[in-house]
């Protein structure tokens, strides 16, 4: 899975150079989101990105995905220790979590001798239950501790919201496109908290 992604990524980065778009290198960064079972296999991706002169700005441990259902706090700690070694070698700029529950989050922020949690990613899109946004009520806590909130998957699962006719109609009424409408919606959700 990661080898195929590495090859596709290398092909895309070579394409930028072939199309004389290599000058964009300074403006492009990557956020890598990895489920626990793939954490130890991202070496190829890191090599491809660095080998083409790009940076991985943030690497998120995604414990919300289906493969991570059985991801206990101890498994998350094991992954975080591995990720911290990569961070200490300065192969990524920061580490974060995506979809972590309170137990996992608390177990990682209090670990000694590991990278700090710099980013907390939450899935945020219209149609999710309000209870899924419980993390937004702690924005002061995150800000005080230097943790940046990152809205993930704002176009819905498999980007289905981009094709939803109701949202297309609303975007037309507001003279914008669906992507911008969803970005504004996410911003309003964070501002409301």
Short mmCIF file of C-alpha atoms in Angstrom, two decimals:
data_model
loop_
_atom_site.label_atom_id
_atom_site.label_comp_id
_atom_site.label_asym_id
_atom_site.label_seq_id
_atom_site.Cartn_x
_atom_site.Cartn_y
_atom_site.Cartn_z
CA UNK A 1 0.00 0.00 0.00
CA UNK A 2 2.72 2.53 0.94
CA UNK A 3 5.02 1.41 -1.91
CA UNK A 4 2.31 2.10 -4.48
CA UNK A 5 1.58 5.48 -2.90
CA UNK A 6 5.30 6.29 -2.94
CA UNK A 7 5.52 5.51 -6.65
CA UNK A 8 2.44 7.59 -7.47
CA UNK A 9 3.76 10.47 -5.38
CA UNK A 10 7.17 10.31 -7.07
CA UNK A 11 5.46 10.35 -10.46
CA UNK A 12 3.44 13.45 -9.49
CA UNK A 13 6.52 15.28 -8.18
CA UNK A 14 8.51 14.44 -11.32
CA UNK A 15 5.53 15.74 -13.32
CA UNK A 16 5.84 19.10 -11.57
CA UNK A 17 9.45 19.38 -12.69
CA UNK A 18 8.71 18.22 -16.24
CA UNK A 19 6.03 20.87 -16.52
CA UNK A 20 8.46 23.53 -15.26
CA UNK A 21 6.51 23.96 -12.03
CA UNK A 22 9.48 23.11 -9.78
CA UNK A 23 9.47 26.74 -8.59
CA UNK A 24 6.38 25.84 -6.53
CA UNK A 25 8.53 23.62 -4.30
CA UNK A 26 8.88 26.29 -1.61
CA UNK A 27 5.10 26.72 -1.36
CA UNK A 28 4.12 23.04 -1.20
CA UNK A 29 4.09 21.06 2.02
CA UNK A 30 2.50 17.76 2.87
CA UNK A 31 0.44 16.51 5.77
CA UNK A 32 0.73 12.74 6.09
CA UNK A 33 -2.18 10.96 7.79
CA UNK A 34 -1.38 7.36 8.72
CA UNK A 35 -3.40 4.63 10.42
CA UNK A 36 -1.49 2.75 13.13
CA UNK A 37 -0.82 -0.38 11.05
CA UNK A 38 1.06 1.67 8.42
CA UNK A 39 3.14 3.88 10.71
CA UNK A 40 6.28 1.75 10.46
CA UNK A 41 5.96 1.55 6.66
CA UNK A 42 6.11 5.24 5.72
CA UNK A 43 9.86 5.33 5.12
CA UNK A 44 9.45 5.17 1.33
CA UNK A 45 7.04 8.10 1.36
CA UNK A 46 9.40 10.17 3.51
CA UNK A 47 12.31 9.39 1.16
CA UNK A 48 10.33 10.33 -1.96
CA UNK A 49 9.18 13.64 -0.50
CA UNK A 50 12.62 14.60 0.83
CA UNK A 51 14.36 13.33 -2.29
CA UNK A 52 12.39 15.77 -4.42
CA UNK A 53 13.10 18.68 -2.06
CA UNK A 54 9.69 18.90 -0.36
CA UNK A 55 8.73 18.84 3.33
CA UNK A 56 6.30 16.84 5.41
CA UNK A 57 4.91 19.61 7.58
CA UNK A 58 2.81 17.41 9.82
CA UNK A 59 2.43 13.68 10.34
CA UNK A 60 -0.86 12.65 11.95
CA UNK A 61 -1.58 9.33 13.61
CA UNK A 62 -5.14 8.50 12.50
CA UNK A 63 -6.83 6.40 15.15
CA UNK A 64 -10.33 7.14 13.80
CA UNK A 65 -10.23 4.91 10.71
CA UNK A 66 -11.85 1.49 10.54
CA UNK A 67 -8.46 -0.26 10.75
CA UNK A 68 -7.79 1.55 14.02
CA UNK A 69 -10.91 0.36 15.84
CA UNK A 70 -8.78 -2.04 17.83
CA UNK A 71 -6.09 0.59 18.37
CA UNK A 72 -5.71 0.79 22.12
CA UNK A 73 -4.01 3.64 23.91
CA UNK A 74 -0.95 1.38 24.33
CA UNK A 75 -0.77 0.77 20.55
CA UNK A 76 -1.06 4.53 19.98
CA UNK A 77 1.80 5.08 22.44
CA UNK A 78 3.93 2.53 20.56
CA UNK A 79 3.21 4.30 17.25
CA UNK A 80 3.87 7.71 18.82
CA UNK A 81 7.28 6.60 20.07
CA UNK A 82 8.21 5.46 16.55
CA UNK A 83 6.88 8.70 15.03
CA UNK A 84 8.83 10.71 17.63
CA UNK A 85 12.08 9.09 16.49
CA UNK A 86 11.32 10.22 12.93
CA UNK A 87 10.51 13.72 14.23
CA UNK A 88 13.76 13.82 16.23
CA UNK A 89 15.67 13.03 13.03
CA UNK A 90 13.88 16.09 11.57
CA UNK A 91 12.27 14.09 8.76
CA UNK A 92 8.92 15.71 9.64
CA UNK A 93 8.29 19.11 11.19
CA UNK A 94 5.54 18.18 13.66
CA UNK A 95 3.34 15.33 14.85
CA UNK A 96 -0.36 15.18 15.52
CA UNK A 97 -3.39 13.02 16.14
CA UNK A 98 -6.56 12.49 14.16
CA UNK A 99 -9.74 11.11 15.68
CA UNK A 100 -8.26 10.24 19.06
CA UNK A 101 -10.49 9.77 22.06
CA UNK A 102 -9.76 11.30 25.43
CA UNK A 103 -7.85 8.26 26.77
CA UNK A 104 -5.52 8.12 23.76
CA UNK A 105 -5.05 11.88 23.68
CA UNK A 106 -4.24 12.07 27.41
CA UNK A 107 -1.84 9.11 27.25
CA UNK A 108 0.18 10.80 24.51
CA UNK A 109 0.37 14.36 25.80
CA UNK A 110 1.83 13.17 29.10
CA UNK A 111 4.48 10.84 27.66
CA UNK A 112 8.05 11.73 28.61
CA UNK A 113 10.83 12.02 25.99
CA UNK A 114 8.59 12.07 22.92
CA UNK A 115 7.50 14.68 20.43
CA UNK A 116 4.69 16.96 21.59
CA UNK A 117 1.23 16.74 20.07
CA UNK A 118 1.28 19.78 17.79
CA UNK A 119 -1.86 19.13 15.73
CA UNK A 120 -5.23 17.59 16.52
CA UNK A 121 -7.23 16.65 13.44
CA UNK A 122 -10.99 16.23 13.55
CA UNK A 123 -13.34 15.10 10.81
CA UNK A 124 -15.58 18.08 10.21
CA UNK A 125 -18.28 18.14 7.55
CA UNK A 126 -22.04 18.76 7.33
CA UNK A 127 -24.10 15.71 8.22
CA UNK A 128 -22.03 14.44 11.13
CA UNK A 129 -23.69 14.25 14.53
CA UNK A 130 -23.12 17.26 16.80
CA UNK A 131 -21.69 14.91 19.44
CA UNK A 132 -18.81 14.18 17.04
CA UNK A 133 -17.64 17.76 17.49
CA UNK A 134 -17.11 17.55 21.25
CA UNK A 135 -13.43 18.43 20.73
CA UNK A 136 -14.38 21.88 19.45
CA UNK A 137 -15.56 22.85 22.93
CA UNK A 138 -11.94 22.64 24.14
CA UNK A 139 -10.43 25.12 21.70
CA UNK A 140 -9.01 27.24 24.54
CA UNK A 141 -7.26 24.16 25.96
CA UNK A 142 -5.69 23.32 22.60
CA UNK A 143 -4.64 26.90 21.96
CA UNK A 144 -3.13 27.29 25.44
CA UNK A 145 -1.09 24.11 24.93
CA UNK A 146 0.11 25.12 21.45
CA UNK A 147 -1.99 22.49 19.68
CA UNK A 148 -3.44 23.45 16.30
CA UNK A 149 -6.86 22.11 15.33
CA UNK A 150 -7.02 20.77 11.78
CA UNK A 151 -10.32 20.12 9.99
CA UNK A 152 -10.04 16.85 8.09
CA UNK A 153 -12.24 15.30 5.44
CA UNK A 154 -14.30 18.47 5.00
CA UNK A 155 -15.76 17.24 1.71
CA UNK A 156 -17.21 14.15 3.40
CA UNK A 157 -16.38 10.50 2.95
CA UNK A 158 -14.93 9.95 -0.54
CA UNK A 159 -15.66 13.65 -1.22
CA UNK A 160 -19.37 12.92 -1.78
CA UNK A 161 -20.44 16.39 -0.62
CA UNK A 162 -18.82 18.00 -3.67
CA UNK A 163 -21.42 16.28 -5.86
CA UNK A 164 -24.46 16.83 -3.64
CA UNK A 165 -27.07 18.81 -5.59
CA UNK A 166 -28.40 20.67 -2.54
CA UNK A 167 -24.90 22.03 -1.83
CA UNK A 168 -24.35 22.88 -5.50
CA UNK A 169 -27.58 24.91 -5.47
CA UNK A 170 -26.57 26.69 -2.25
CA UNK A 171 -23.14 27.46 -3.70
CA UNK A 172 -24.76 28.92 -6.84
CA UNK A 173 -27.04 31.13 -4.69
CA UNK A 174 -23.91 32.43 -2.92
CA UNK A 175 -21.87 32.85 -6.13
CA UNK A 176 -19.19 30.43 -4.99
CA UNK A 177 -18.27 26.81 -5.52
CA UNK A 178 -19.12 23.87 -3.27
CA UNK A 179 -15.57 23.52 -1.94
CA UNK A 180 -15.50 27.13 -0.75
CA UNK A 181 -18.97 26.76 0.77
CA UNK A 182 -17.78 23.75 2.79
CA UNK A 183 -14.62 25.55 3.89
CA UNK A 184 -16.72 28.50 5.12
CA UNK A 185 -19.07 26.10 6.92
CA UNK A 186 -16.13 24.48 8.75
CA UNK A 187 -14.76 27.88 9.70
CA UNK A 188 -18.14 28.91 11.11
CA UNK A 189 -18.30 25.73 13.23
CA UNK A 190 -14.95 26.52 14.85
CA UNK A 191 -15.84 30.20 15.33
CA UNK A 192 -19.11 29.25 17.06
CA UNK A 193 -17.27 27.42 19.85
#
